[in-house]
Structure formats: C-alpha cells, structure tokens
Amino acid sequence: MSHTLRQVGIDLQDSEENRALIEAIRVDNAELTVRHLPGLVKLQAAGQIVINRETVENRLGREWETGELQLALVSYAGNFSEWDDDRVVVRWEH
Amino acid sequence: MKERYSLLTRDLDWEPSYVPREKLYPFTSYEGIKVHDWDGWEDPFRLTVDAYYKYQAEKDKRLYAVLDGFAQSQGHLTLSDASYLNAIKLFIQGVTPLEYAAHRHFAYLARYLEGPAPRFAALCQSVDELRHCQTQIHTISNYNKYYSGFHSWSKMHDRVWYLSVPKSLFDDAMSAGPFEFLISISFSFEYLLTNLLFVPFMSGASFNGDMPTMSFGFSAQSDESRHMTLGLEAIKFLLEQDEDNVPIIQDWIDKWFWRAYRMSALVAAMMDYMLPRPVMSWKEAFELYFEDQMLGGLFPDLEFYGIKPPRHVQQAIAEKDRLSHEVYKILHNFSFAAAFTTSTPTQDHMRWLSEQYPETFDRYYRPVWEKHERIEAAGGRAFVMGLPQLCQVCQIPMAFTEADDPSRISYRRSQFRAETFHTCSDGCQWIFEREPEKYVQAWLPVHQIYQGNCGGPTVPDVLAWYGIQEGDNGEFKGSRDALAWTAWHAEGTTGSSNGVAKEV
C-alpha cells in the first residue's frame, strides 16, 4: 500500500512557545489539516509532515534545534523516518 | 547529531571478556525470539544523555511554574466543579502507581537488553516513568489539602477492587519475558492506546480548569511520544530480525491489545461521565485515535511484515457506543466502596450524551439514569450492596454486553483443572485459555473478600482495610467535597478569604 494515501499526524501543545513552530509547519506542509482542541493543536496530512529547522528559525527569530520538538510534541501517528539537525519527517514506512 | 549519538550510545558498549554473553544477558532467549543483529536497532530521536537531561529539565521547569501559579492563585477554586476531581482521584489511585511499575521494569530492560541502543532507550524511559510518578504526586498533592480521596492512593492501589484492573495489567506484563513486556507496554499500550488514554483526557482537564493536570499530562505525553517510538522501533526491529518472530509477536499483539483496551474502559467512563464539561466522547476519541490513526495508518504499515490487526478488534469497535455507559454504571452502583464519589448525570449532561451516542443513549441508558433521578428526588440513592462476579482476566465486573446484542450480558465459561472460570468477552476468554496457568493465580478482590483476606466480613471492615475514610466514597451531592465547594464559593462573593482547608 502506498504511504502517500494515509494520514500522518502530530499533536502539539497549544502554547505561546509553540506558535512559531506550528506556523512553520503550516508553511512547509501545504495540505495540512489543523484542528484545535483545548490545550492542543492536532496537525494531520496525507502522506507526510515535514518540519524544517530553517523555517522554524525564521518564524521564531532565534536558533532552534530539531531536538526541541520534544518540548512541544504531545503525540504523533506515523514513523519518524528522518530526524537530523536540519529536518524532521513523519511518514508511514510501507 | 548522528555522530554524537553513535559516540554516546554504541561506542560506550563493550564485549564481555571474562563472562560469557549468555550469562551477562540471561533473559533474552527463553521466549523464542531470535535476534541476529542488535545493531539493527535505530533510534530516530538519536537521543544522547546530555540532550535528554537538557530537555527534561526544561519540561520540568515549565511544569513547576504552572503548579506554583495555580497553587498561589487558589486555582482549585476555578475548576469547573468539585465533582471533576473524582476523575483525578481515579488517576492518582490507578495510573500513578503504574508509572512507578513501568519505571521499575524499564530499569530492568536497561540492564538486560543486549544492544546498547535499546538499553539506553529503556534507561531514558525508566527515568521518564519515575519523573511521571513524581510530577503526578506533586501536582495532585495540592488538591489533597482541600478534597477527599487522595490520601492513601498507593495503599488503595494494592487493595481496592476497581484498582485491581490497572494493577493486574501491569503485574501481567511485568511477569512476562522482556520481549513480551516490550510488545505489551511499549507497543500495545503506549503506541496503540495511550493517545486514547491521555490526549483527549488531558484536553478535558484543560477544559475543566485543571491546568496542573493538563501540564503534567502533556509534559508526560511528550515523553510518551518517545516511548511510542521505542514501541514502534521494538516491533519493527523484532519483525525484521527473523520471520520466526512474526507469529509470536502477532499472538502478543492479540493478547495485549485486548488487555490494554479493557483497562482503558475506565478512561471511557472518566471522559464521558466524570468531566463536568465534557470535551470529546469516548466514541469520537476511539474513532480518531484508534480507528483512523492505528487501524487506518499503522496496521497497513505492519502488513508488510505479515502482521494483522489485533484479534477481537471488531468487538472493540462494536462496543464503542456502549463501553463508557456500562462502565460508569458499575462505578455509580459501587461507589459506596470506592475512594471517589459518583452522581447521576444531569439533564444537560444527558443531552450531550444523547447527541454523542444517538444509537444507544436514549434507548438503553437514559431510562436507567432517569430512574436514579426519580429515586434521588424522593430522597433515596441506589447502590448495589452485593459483590459482583469479576472477569478472571481483566478483573472488571461482568457487566459488558454481547458485541451483537446490547441487552444481553456477555458471560464466557472455561474449564481448567476441573474448575470453572468466568470471563467477560471473547477477548478475555481467548487470553485465559491461552495461558490458564497464569490467570488462575489472579488476585480477584471479590474472591479475596469472601476468603476473609480483606479486613473482615462487613462493608465497614473492608473499607477500613482499603484505607477509605468518611467523605471519600458514596454520592457526590451532599458529600464533604460538595459542601466545602459550595461554602468556599459563597464566601468568595463577600470578599472574605476562601479555599482554606477546614472542616465543613
């Protein structure tokens, strides 16, 4: 089965610190569905979600390590198929 | 990042020179799992010890700022209602001790798994679980100053009837082998089901004004996303290592999905009935977090390895319209013997339930609640004073109905060593019959009461042995918490100090 058809998702805490991060994810993932729950922002997309360090830094106005995603992340659906200094990608593998 | 991770995990490992490998790691062979190359383990987070402590310290700093602010501003008075805290009582009695149990078992895995990468991942998780236990105690202790039911939770966890449901799940997992533990807790519980347990519930805490619980919940759940990764990595790693592992893993998924799902029934009741301001129904959460994300996303991925969706998953889907109602009715019937209070849902709440459950609520459950309403209007309150039959596996009273008939109680019987054992469902019966030697040893609270092992033969004897005190149990309306709440809010209108712990 092709992974591009299935939804992946990440749930982030809805907080002041995470606003720039959520904005950056919106910019880099055109087909993103955003759902607000109390305290929580649920992001979903078909196929994959990409988080680029550079876009987050541009929105945030400071340096940002991809590891800092761990401070914002509440949950996710998919695999972290890439996680390095510049980029995080969530998608199903098979 | 890759290089640092490599240097700080795998490069710190060594080959034993004066102890044979199988003596150093004696527990990874008897379950039949075959591992050929421990270096095949990948940690997508590539977490190193320095980064781990840096991020965890930041999480704790943020959490404790919220706790301080809440305590200083008498935040407990801004909750939606004092009855909300009954869900938090269930949480500290039922969930917090599981965090500690998980801490213990991951410490064991951190010693005994043969690869340095999974050992380090297990070590981080062990520390995380200890942190969760501690942050939950710190967060909830603030409520213990003002409200009943929080005082003896760890003793209660070991003794009280409904808490044997979560306790037995972890006892079962901790007495399994190391790989079965990984599939039970890391994969079946944490990857498949913790979303359902924690994400909408913590959202509900936020919606009911409980910022401290929301904060520890999301802080813990962000560790949980790492634990989910460990669970997913564990299953993929084991499936990739050897084809012979596939049927063993499938059996474990079948068993542990159902075990963990049955325990989550308590959360279904919390979400639908115990939040004065409900945020998302159990049914909706189940569809979103389990059916869409797991059955729709994950299982097609695992099909690549020959793994099928869990056995009995169709029964779970079939009962999503009923689960919370059937479980809350048990809690409502027996809360005279619980360390929380319950009440009949208000007409407003019933309207919400009716909207969320158009197929079942008005037909099967509303008439029962309206009967309770009439009894209470006449000054009564109905409790069931007998002892229920418990399921030999999940230990929940046998109140679930047949997957294809919501009006018939589901009973299954099995014979073992010339004795009859009862289970609540096809799922629990299958689990029992697969390992009867294990489940005949279950510590069933009702049987223990009958055998004279719980403080004595009367209700007051048993409640005293449980550690339940006056004010902890029974009906919420007119309870110590309800009276204190009303008094504190009346004081607030005249400007005098409120929220001071005192006798009412």
Coordinates of C-alpha atoms in Angstrom, one line a residue:
Chain A
M1 CA 0.0 0.0 0.0
S2 CA 1.3 3.4 -0.8
H3 CA 2.1 5.6 2.2
T4 CA 1.1 8.8 0.3
L5 CA -2.6 7.9 0.8
R6 CA -2.6 7.5 4.5
Q7 CA -2.8 10.3 7.1
V8 CA 0.0 11.0 9.5
G9 CA -0.3 13.4 12.4
I10 CA 1.4 15.3 15.1
D11 CA -0.3 16.8 18.2
L12 CA 1.4 19.8 19.7
Q13 CA 0.7 21.7 22.9
D14 CA -1.2 24.9 22.2
S15 CA 1.1 27.4 23.8
E16 CA 2.9 30.7 23.2
E17 CA 6.2 29.0 22.7
N18 CA 4.9 26.7 20.1
R19 CA 3.0 29.2 17.9
A20 CA 6.0 29.8 15.6
L21 CA 6.6 26.1 15.3
I22 CA 3.0 25.5 14.3
E23 CA 3.2 28.4 11.8
A24 CA 6.4 26.9 10.3
I25 CA 4.8 23.5 9.9
R26 CA 1.9 25.2 8.1
V27 CA 4.2 26.9 5.7
D28 CA 6.1 23.8 4.8
N29 CA 3.1 21.5 4.5
A30 CA 0.5 22.9 2.1
E31 CA -2.1 20.2 2.6
L32 CA -2.2 20.4 6.4
T33 CA -5.4 20.0 8.4
V34 CA -5.3 21.9 11.7
R35 CA -7.7 21.0 14.5
H36 CA -7.8 22.9 17.8
L37 CA -8.7 21.0 21.0
P38 CA -8.5 22.5 24.5
G39 CA -4.7 22.9 25.2
L40 CA -3.8 21.1 22.0
V41 CA -3.3 21.6 18.2
K42 CA -3.7 18.5 16.1
L43 CA -2.0 18.6 12.7
Q44 CA -2.7 16.0 10.1
A45 CA -1.7 15.5 6.5
A46 CA -1.8 12.8 3.8
G47 CA 1.5 11.1 3.3
Q48 CA 3.9 13.1 5.4
I49 CA 4.6 16.0 7.6
V50 CA 7.9 17.8 7.3
I51 CA 9.5 20.2 9.8
N52 CA 12.4 22.2 8.6
R53 CA 14.8 23.8 11.1
E54 CA 15.3 26.8 8.9
T55 CA 11.6 27.7 8.6
V56 CA 11.1 27.3 12.3
E57 CA 14.1 29.6 13.0
N58 CA 12.8 32.2 10.5
R59 CA 9.4 32.3 12.3
L60 CA 11.0 32.1 15.8
G61 CA 13.7 34.7 15.2
R62 CA 16.3 32.6 17.0
E63 CA 18.3 29.4 16.6
W64 CA 16.3 26.2 17.1
E65 CA 17.4 22.6 17.4
T66 CA 15.2 19.9 15.9
G67 CA 15.5 18.2 19.3
E68 CA 13.4 21.0 20.8
L69 CA 10.4 19.5 19.1
Q70 CA 10.4 17.1 22.0
L71 CA 9.3 20.0 24.3
A72 CA 6.2 20.7 22.1
L73 CA 5.2 17.3 20.9
V74 CA 2.4 15.6 22.8
S75 CA 1.8 12.7 20.4
Y76 CA 2.0 11.6 16.8
A77 CA 0.8 9.0 14.3
G78 CA 3.4 7.6 11.8
N79 CA 7.1 6.9 11.9
F80 CA 9.8 9.5 12.4
S81 CA 11.5 8.4 9.2
E82 CA 14.1 11.2 9.3
W83 CA 15.4 13.2 12.3
D84 CA 18.6 15.0 11.8
D85 CA 20.0 18.5 12.5
D86 CA 18.0 20.2 9.7
R87 CA 14.8 18.3 9.3
V88 CA 12.2 16.0 10.8
V89 CA 9.9 13.9 8.6
V90 CA 6.9 11.9 9.8
R91 CA 5.5 9.3 7.4
W92 CA 4.5 5.7 7.3
E93 CA 7.2 3.4 6.0
H94 CA 5.4 0.8 4.0
Chain B
M1 CA 23.6 14.6 15.7
K2 CA 24.2 11.1 14.2
E3 CA 27.9 11.2 15.2
R4 CA 27.2 12.3 18.8
Y5 CA 24.5 9.6 19.1
S6 CA 26.9 7.0 17.9
L7 CA 29.7 8.1 20.2
L8 CA 27.4 8.4 23.3
T9 CA 25.5 5.1 22.9
R10 CA 27.1 2.4 20.8
D11 CA 30.6 3.5 21.4
L12 CA 30.2 3.2 25.1
D13 CA 29.4 -0.6 24.8
W14 CA 32.0 -3.3 25.2
E15 CA 32.3 -7.0 24.6
P16 CA 32.5 -9.0 27.8
S17 CA 35.8 -10.8 28.1
Y18 CA 35.6 -12.8 31.3
V19 CA 31.8 -13.6 31.4
P20 CA 30.1 -15.4 28.6
R21 CA 27.5 -13.3 26.8
E22 CA 24.6 -15.6 27.7
K23 CA 25.5 -15.2 31.4
L24 CA 25.6 -11.4 31.1
Y25 CA 22.2 -11.4 29.3
P26 CA 20.3 -14.5 30.5
F27 CA 16.7 -13.4 29.8
T28 CA 16.5 -12.8 26.1
S29 CA 16.4 -16.3 24.8
Y30 CA 13.6 -18.2 26.6
E31 CA 10.6 -16.6 24.8
G32 CA 11.7 -18.0 21.4
I33 CA 12.5 -14.5 19.9
K34 CA 15.5 -14.6 17.6
V35 CA 17.8 -11.6 17.3
H36 CA 20.7 -11.8 14.9
D37 CA 22.0 -8.3 15.0
W38 CA 21.3 -5.8 17.8
D39 CA 22.9 -3.0 15.8
G40 CA 19.8 -3.2 13.5
W41 CA 18.1 -1.1 16.2
E42 CA 17.5 2.5 15.2
D43 CA 16.5 5.4 17.5
P44 CA 15.0 8.1 15.3
F45 CA 15.3 10.6 18.2
R46 CA 19.1 9.9 18.4
L47 CA 18.8 11.0 22.0
T48 CA 22.0 11.3 24.0
V49 CA 22.3 11.7 27.7
D50 CA 23.2 15.4 27.7
A51 CA 20.3 16.3 25.4
Y52 CA 18.0 14.1 27.4
Y53 CA 18.7 16.0 30.7
K54 CA 18.6 19.4 29.0
Y55 CA 15.1 18.9 27.5
Q56 CA 13.7 17.1 30.6
A57 CA 14.9 19.9 32.8
E58 CA 13.2 22.4 30.6
K59 CA 10.0 20.4 30.7
D60 CA 10.0 20.3 34.5
K61 CA 10.8 24.0 34.7
R62 CA 7.7 24.8 32.7
L63 CA 5.5 22.3 34.6
Y64 CA 6.6 23.6 38.1
A65 CA 5.9 27.2 37.0
V66 CA 2.3 26.2 36.2
L67 CA 2.0 24.3 39.5
D68 CA 3.3 27.3 41.5
G69 CA 1.0 29.8 39.8
F70 CA -2.0 27.5 40.3
A71 CA -1.4 27.0 44.0
Q72 CA -0.6 30.7 44.6
S73 CA -3.8 31.8 42.9
Q74 CA -6.1 29.3 44.7
G75 CA -6.6 27.7 41.3
H76 CA -8.5 24.8 42.7
L77 CA -11.5 27.1 43.2
T78 CA -11.7 27.9 39.5
L79 CA -12.2 24.3 38.4
S80 CA -15.5 23.6 36.6
D81 CA -16.8 21.8 39.7
A82 CA -15.5 19.8 42.6
S83 CA -17.0 16.7 41.1
Y84 CA -14.4 16.9 38.4
L85 CA -11.8 15.8 40.9
N86 CA -13.3 12.3 41.0
A87 CA -11.6 11.7 37.7
I88 CA -8.3 12.9 39.2
K89 CA -8.8 10.6 42.2
L90 CA -9.1 7.6 39.8
F91 CA -6.0 8.9 38.1
I92 CA -3.7 9.0 41.1
Q93 CA -5.0 5.8 42.5
G94 CA -5.0 3.9 39.3
V95 CA -2.4 5.4 36.9
T96 CA 0.3 6.9 39.0
P97 CA 1.4 3.6 40.6
L98 CA 1.6 2.2 37.0
E99 CA 4.1 4.9 36.2
Y100 CA 6.3 3.6 39.0
A101 CA 5.8 0.0 37.9
A102 CA 6.9 1.0 34.4
H103 CA 9.9 2.7 35.8
R104 CA 11.0 -0.5 37.6
H105 CA 10.6 -2.7 34.6
F106 CA 12.3 -0.4 32.1
A107 CA 15.2 -0.2 34.6
Y108 CA 15.4 -4.0 34.3
L109 CA 15.3 -3.8 30.5
A110 CA 18.1 -1.1 30.6
R111 CA 20.2 -3.8 32.3
Y112 CA 19.3 -6.9 30.3
L113 CA 18.6 -6.0 26.7
E114 CA 21.7 -6.9 24.7
G115 CA 22.0 -3.9 22.4
P116 CA 23.4 -0.7 23.7
A117 CA 20.9 1.4 21.8
P118 CA 17.7 -0.2 23.2
R119 CA 19.4 -0.3 26.6
F120 CA 19.9 3.4 26.5
A121 CA 16.3 4.0 25.2
A122 CA 15.0 1.8 28.1
L123 CA 17.1 3.7 30.6
C124 CA 15.7 7.1 29.4
Q125 CA 12.2 5.6 29.6
S126 CA 12.8 4.3 33.1
V127 CA 13.9 7.8 34.3
D128 CA 10.9 9.3 32.5
E129 CA 8.4 7.0 34.2
L130 CA 9.9 7.9 37.6
R131 CA 9.5 11.5 36.7
H132 CA 5.9 11.0 35.7
C133 CA 5.2 9.3 39.0
Q134 CA 6.8 12.2 40.9
T135 CA 5.3 15.0 38.9
Q136 CA 1.8 13.5 39.3
I137 CA 2.3 13.2 43.1
H138 CA 3.5 16.8 43.3
T139 CA 0.7 18.1 41.1
I140 CA -2.2 16.2 42.7
S141 CA -0.9 16.7 46.3
N142 CA -2.2 20.3 46.0
Y143 CA -5.7 19.0 45.8
N144 CA -5.2 16.7 48.7
K145 CA -5.1 19.8 51.0
Y146 CA -8.7 20.6 50.2
Y147 CA -10.5 17.5 48.9
S148 CA -11.2 13.9 50.0
G149 CA -10.0 10.6 48.4
F150 CA -6.3 11.5 47.7
H151 CA -4.7 10.4 51.0
S152 CA -3.9 6.7 50.7
W153 CA -3.7 6.1 47.0
S154 CA -0.7 3.8 46.9
K155 CA -2.2 1.5 49.6
M156 CA -5.5 1.6 47.8
H157 CA -3.8 0.6 44.5
D158 CA -2.8 -2.6 46.1
R159 CA -6.1 -3.4 47.8
V160 CA -9.2 -1.7 46.4
W161 CA -11.4 -3.7 44.0
Y162 CA -11.6 -1.4 40.9
L163 CA -7.8 -0.7 41.1
S164 CA -7.1 -4.3 40.6
V165 CA -8.0 -3.6 36.9
P166 CA -4.9 -1.4 36.2
K167 CA -2.7 -3.2 38.7
S168 CA -3.3 -6.7 37.2
L169 CA -2.5 -5.4 33.7
F170 CA 1.0 -4.3 34.8
D171 CA 1.5 -7.3 37.1
D172 CA 0.7 -9.4 34.0
A173 CA 3.2 -7.5 31.8
M174 CA 6.0 -7.4 34.5
S175 CA 5.7 -11.2 35.0
A176 CA 6.2 -11.8 31.2
G177 CA 9.5 -12.0 29.5
P178 CA 11.4 -9.0 28.3
F179 CA 10.2 -9.0 24.7
E180 CA 6.6 -9.7 25.7
F181 CA 6.9 -6.7 28.0
L182 CA 8.1 -4.5 25.2
I183 CA 5.2 -5.6 23.0
S184 CA 2.7 -5.3 25.8
I185 CA 3.7 -1.9 27.3
S186 CA 5.8 -0.1 24.7
F187 CA 3.8 -1.2 21.7
S188 CA 0.3 -2.3 22.5
F189 CA -0.3 0.1 25.4
E190 CA 1.9 3.1 24.6
Y191 CA 1.8 3.2 20.8
L192 CA -1.7 1.8 20.2
L193 CA -3.6 3.1 23.1
T194 CA -2.0 5.8 25.3
N195 CA -3.2 8.5 22.9
L196 CA -6.7 7.5 23.8
L197 CA -5.9 7.5 27.5
F198 CA -4.1 10.7 27.8
V199 CA -4.5 13.1 24.9
P200 CA -8.3 13.7 25.0
F201 CA -8.4 13.3 28.8
M202 CA -5.7 16.0 29.3
S203 CA -7.6 18.2 26.9
G204 CA -10.6 17.6 29.1
A205 CA -8.5 18.6 32.2
S206 CA -7.7 21.9 30.4
F207 CA -11.4 22.4 29.6
N208 CA -12.3 21.9 33.2
G209 CA -9.8 24.4 34.5
D210 CA -7.2 21.9 35.7
M211 CA -4.1 23.5 34.3
P212 CA -1.7 21.5 36.5
T213 CA -3.1 18.2 35.3
M214 CA -3.0 19.3 31.7
S215 CA 0.6 20.4 32.1
F216 CA 1.9 17.2 33.7
G217 CA -0.2 15.3 31.2
F218 CA 1.2 16.9 28.2
S219 CA 4.7 17.0 29.7
A220 CA 4.4 13.3 30.3
Q221 CA 2.8 12.7 26.9
S222 CA 5.7 14.4 25.2
D223 CA 8.0 11.7 26.8
E224 CA 5.3 9.3 25.7
S225 CA 5.9 10.2 22.1
R226 CA 9.5 9.0 22.6
H227 CA 8.1 5.8 24.3
M228 CA 5.8 5.3 21.3
T229 CA 8.8 5.5 19.1
L230 CA 10.5 2.9 21.3
G231 CA 7.5 0.6 21.0
L232 CA 7.3 1.0 17.2
E233 CA 11.0 0.5 16.9
A234 CA 10.8 -2.6 19.1
I235 CA 8.2 -4.2 17.0
K236 CA 9.8 -3.4 13.6
F237 CA 13.2 -4.5 14.9
L238 CA 11.9 -7.8 16.1
L239 CA 9.9 -8.4 13.0
E240 CA 12.9 -7.6 10.8
Q241 CA 15.3 -9.8 12.7
D242 CA 13.7 -13.2 11.9
E243 CA 10.5 -14.5 10.3
D244 CA 10.0 -16.9 13.2
N245 CA 9.3 -13.9 15.4
V246 CA 6.2 -12.9 13.4
P247 CA 3.7 -15.4 14.9
I248 CA 5.0 -14.9 18.4
I249 CA 4.6 -11.1 18.1
Q250 CA 1.1 -11.5 16.5
D251 CA 0.0 -13.5 19.5
W252 CA 1.3 -10.9 21.8
I253 CA -0.4 -8.1 19.9
D254 CA -3.7 -10.0 20.0
K255 CA -3.4 -10.5 23.8
W256 CA -2.1 -7.1 24.8
F257 CA -4.4 -5.0 22.6
W258 CA -7.4 -6.6 24.4
R259 CA -5.8 -6.4 27.8
A260 CA -4.9 -2.7 27.5
Y261 CA -8.1 -1.9 25.7
R262 CA -10.2 -3.4 28.6
M263 CA -8.3 -1.3 31.1
S264 CA -8.9 1.8 29.0
A265 CA -12.7 1.2 29.7
L266 CA -12.1 3.1 32.9
V267 CA -11.0 6.1 30.9
A268 CA -14.1 5.9 28.7
A269 CA -16.2 6.3 31.9
M270 CA -14.0 9.2 33.0
M271 CA -14.3 11.0 29.7
D272 CA -18.0 10.7 29.2
Y273 CA -19.3 10.9 32.7
M274 CA -16.8 12.3 35.1
L275 CA -15.9 15.6 33.4
P276 CA -18.5 18.3 34.3
R277 CA -17.6 19.9 31.0
P278 CA -17.0 17.0 28.6
V279 CA -14.7 17.7 25.7
M280 CA -14.8 14.7 23.4
S281 CA -16.7 11.5 23.7
W282 CA -15.1 8.1 24.1
K283 CA -16.6 7.1 20.8
E284 CA -15.1 10.1 19.0
A285 CA -11.7 9.6 20.6
F286 CA -11.7 5.9 19.7
E287 CA -12.5 6.7 16.1
L288 CA -9.9 9.4 15.8
Y289 CA -7.0 7.9 17.8
F290 CA -7.6 4.3 17.3
E291 CA -9.6 3.5 14.2
D292 CA -8.2 6.3 12.0
Q293 CA -4.6 6.5 13.2
M294 CA -3.9 2.9 14.2
L295 CA -6.2 0.7 12.1
G296 CA -6.1 3.2 9.1
G297 CA -2.4 4.2 9.4
L298 CA -0.3 1.8 11.4
F299 CA -1.7 -1.6 10.6
P300 CA -1.4 -1.3 6.8
D301 CA 2.3 -0.5 7.5
L302 CA 2.7 -3.6 9.6
E303 CA 1.0 -5.7 6.9
F304 CA 4.4 -5.5 5.2
Y305 CA 5.8 -7.9 7.9
G306 CA 2.7 -10.2 7.9
I307 CA 1.1 -8.6 10.9
K308 CA -2.7 -8.4 11.0
P309 CA -4.9 -6.1 13.1
P310 CA -5.5 -7.4 16.6
R311 CA -7.8 -10.4 17.0
H312 CA -11.1 -9.2 18.6
V313 CA -10.6 -5.6 17.4
Q314 CA -14.1 -5.9 15.8
Q315 CA -15.6 -6.4 19.2
A316 CA -14.0 -3.2 20.5
I317 CA -15.4 -1.3 17.5
A318 CA -18.8 -2.9 18.0
E319 CA -18.9 -1.8 21.7
K320 CA -17.7 1.8 21.2
D321 CA -21.3 3.1 21.6
R322 CA -21.7 1.2 24.9
L323 CA -18.4 1.0 26.8
S324 CA -18.4 4.2 28.8
H325 CA -22.1 3.8 29.8
E326 CA -21.7 0.2 31.0
V327 CA -18.5 1.0 33.0
Y328 CA -19.9 4.2 34.6
K329 CA -22.9 2.3 35.7
I330 CA -20.6 -0.1 37.6
L331 CA -18.8 2.9 39.3
H332 CA -22.1 4.5 40.1
N333 CA -23.5 1.3 41.6
F334 CA -20.5 0.6 43.8
S335 CA -19.1 4.0 44.7
F336 CA -20.1 3.4 48.4
A337 CA -17.0 1.1 48.3
A338 CA -14.7 3.4 46.2
A339 CA -12.4 6.2 47.1
F340 CA -14.3 8.6 44.9
T341 CA -17.9 9.8 44.6
T342 CA -20.4 9.5 41.7
S343 CA -23.6 11.1 40.8
T344 CA -26.4 10.6 38.3
P345 CA -25.8 12.7 35.2
T346 CA -27.8 16.0 35.0
Q347 CA -30.3 16.5 32.2
D348 CA -27.8 18.8 30.4
H349 CA -25.2 16.1 30.6
M350 CA -27.7 13.5 29.3
R351 CA -28.5 15.8 26.4
W352 CA -24.8 15.8 25.5
L353 CA -24.6 12.0 25.8
S354 CA -27.6 11.6 23.7
E355 CA -26.0 13.8 20.9
Q356 CA -22.8 11.8 21.1
Y357 CA -24.5 8.4 21.2
P358 CA -27.6 8.7 19.1
E359 CA -27.8 5.0 18.5
T360 CA -27.7 3.9 22.1
F361 CA -28.1 6.5 24.8
D362 CA -31.8 7.3 24.8
R363 CA -32.7 3.7 24.2
Y364 CA -30.5 1.8 26.7
Y365 CA -29.1 4.2 29.3
R366 CA -31.3 7.3 29.7
P367 CA -34.1 5.2 31.2
V368 CA -31.8 3.9 33.9
W369 CA -30.4 7.3 34.8
E370 CA -33.9 8.8 34.9
K371 CA -34.9 6.0 37.3
H372 CA -32.0 7.0 39.5
E373 CA -33.1 10.6 39.2
R374 CA -36.6 9.7 40.5
I375 CA -35.2 7.7 43.4
E376 CA -33.0 10.6 44.4
A377 CA -35.8 13.1 44.0
A378 CA -37.6 11.0 46.7
G379 CA -34.6 11.3 49.0
G380 CA -33.0 7.9 48.1
R381 CA -29.9 6.8 46.4
A382 CA -29.4 3.3 44.9
F383 CA -26.2 1.4 45.4
V384 CA -25.7 -2.3 44.7
M385 CA -24.7 -3.8 48.1
G386 CA -23.8 -7.3 46.8
L387 CA -20.4 -8.3 45.4
P388 CA -20.1 -8.6 41.6
Q389 CA -18.7 -11.5 39.6
L390 CA -15.4 -10.4 38.2
C391 CA -13.8 -11.4 34.9
Q392 CA -10.8 -13.7 35.6
V393 CA -8.6 -11.8 33.1
C394 CA -9.5 -8.1 33.1
Q395 CA -11.0 -8.2 36.6
I396 CA -13.8 -5.8 35.6
P397 CA -17.2 -6.8 37.0
M398 CA -19.1 -8.8 34.4
A399 CA -21.3 -6.0 33.1
F400 CA -20.3 -5.9 29.5
T401 CA -22.9 -6.9 26.9
E402 CA -22.6 -9.1 23.8
A403 CA -21.0 -7.4 20.8
D404 CA -24.1 -8.1 18.8
D405 CA -26.7 -7.6 21.5
P406 CA -26.5 -4.6 23.9
S407 CA -29.3 -6.1 26.1
R408 CA -27.6 -9.4 26.9
I409 CA -24.7 -9.6 29.4
S410 CA -21.7 -11.3 28.0
Y411 CA -20.5 -14.4 30.0
R412 CA -17.9 -16.9 28.9
R413 CA -17.0 -20.0 30.8
S414 CA -13.8 -22.1 30.6
Q415 CA -12.8 -25.3 32.4
F416 CA -9.3 -25.7 33.8
R417 CA -8.2 -28.4 36.2
A418 CA -11.9 -29.3 36.9
E419 CA -12.8 -25.8 37.9
T420 CA -14.9 -23.2 36.0
F421 CA -13.5 -19.8 35.3
H422 CA -15.6 -16.8 34.0
T423 CA -14.5 -14.2 31.5
C424 CA -16.4 -11.1 30.2
S425 CA -15.7 -11.4 26.5
D426 CA -14.3 -13.5 23.6
G427 CA -11.1 -11.5 24.1
C428 CA -10.6 -12.2 27.7
Q429 CA -11.6 -15.9 27.3
W430 CA -9.1 -16.3 24.5
I431 CA -6.4 -14.8 26.7
F432 CA -7.4 -17.1 29.6
E433 CA -7.4 -20.2 27.6
R434 CA -4.0 -19.4 26.0
E435 CA -2.3 -19.3 29.5
P436 CA -4.7 -20.7 32.1
E437 CA -1.8 -21.5 34.5
K438 CA -1.1 -17.8 34.7
Y439 CA -4.6 -16.4 35.1
V440 CA -5.9 -18.9 37.7
Q441 CA -3.5 -17.2 40.0
A442 CA -5.3 -13.8 39.6
W443 CA -5.9 -11.9 42.9
L444 CA -9.6 -11.2 42.5
P445 CA -10.8 -8.7 45.0
V446 CA -14.2 -10.2 45.4
H447 CA -12.9 -13.7 46.0
Q448 CA -10.4 -12.3 48.5
I449 CA -13.2 -10.6 50.4
Y450 CA -15.1 -14.0 50.6
Q451 CA -11.9 -15.8 51.7
G452 CA -11.6 -13.4 54.6
N453 CA -8.4 -11.7 53.4
C454 CA -9.7 -8.1 53.3
G455 CA -10.1 -7.0 56.9
G456 CA -13.3 -8.7 57.8
P457 CA -16.8 -9.7 56.6
T458 CA -18.7 -6.4 56.8
V459 CA -18.6 -3.4 54.5
P460 CA -17.0 -1.1 57.2
D461 CA -14.3 -3.8 57.8
V462 CA -13.4 -3.9 54.1
L463 CA -13.5 -0.1 53.7
A464 CA -11.2 0.3 56.7
W465 CA -8.8 -2.3 55.2
Y466 CA -8.9 -0.4 51.9
G467 CA -7.9 2.8 53.7
I468 CA -11.2 4.6 52.7
Q469 CA -12.3 7.3 55.1
E470 CA -15.6 9.0 55.7
G471 CA -16.1 11.6 52.9
D472 CA -14.1 9.6 50.3
N473 CA -16.9 7.5 49.0
G474 CA -20.6 7.4 48.0
E475 CA -22.7 10.1 46.4
F476 CA -21.2 13.4 45.4
K477 CA -24.3 15.5 46.1
G478 CA -24.2 16.3 49.8
S479 CA -20.6 14.9 50.2
R480 CA -17.9 16.6 52.1
D481 CA -16.3 17.9 48.9
A482 CA -19.6 19.2 47.6
L483 CA -20.4 21.1 50.8
A484 CA -17.0 22.6 51.1
W485 CA -17.1 23.7 47.4
T486 CA -20.4 25.5 48.0
A487 CA -19.2 27.1 51.1
W488 CA -16.0 28.4 49.6
H489 CA -17.8 29.9 46.6
A490 CA -20.4 31.6 48.8
E491 CA -17.5 33.1 50.8
G492 CA -16.0 34.4 47.6
T493 CA -19.0 36.6 46.9
T494 CA -18.5 38.5 50.2
G495 CA -14.8 39.0 49.6
S496 CA -13.5 37.0 52.6
S497 CA -10.7 34.6 52.2
N498 CA -11.7 31.4 50.5
G499 CA -10.3 28.0 49.8
V500 CA -8.8 27.5 53.2
A501 CA -8.8 23.8 54.1
K502 CA -11.2 23.4 57.0
E503 CA -14.0 21.3 58.4
V504 CA -17.4 22.0 56.9

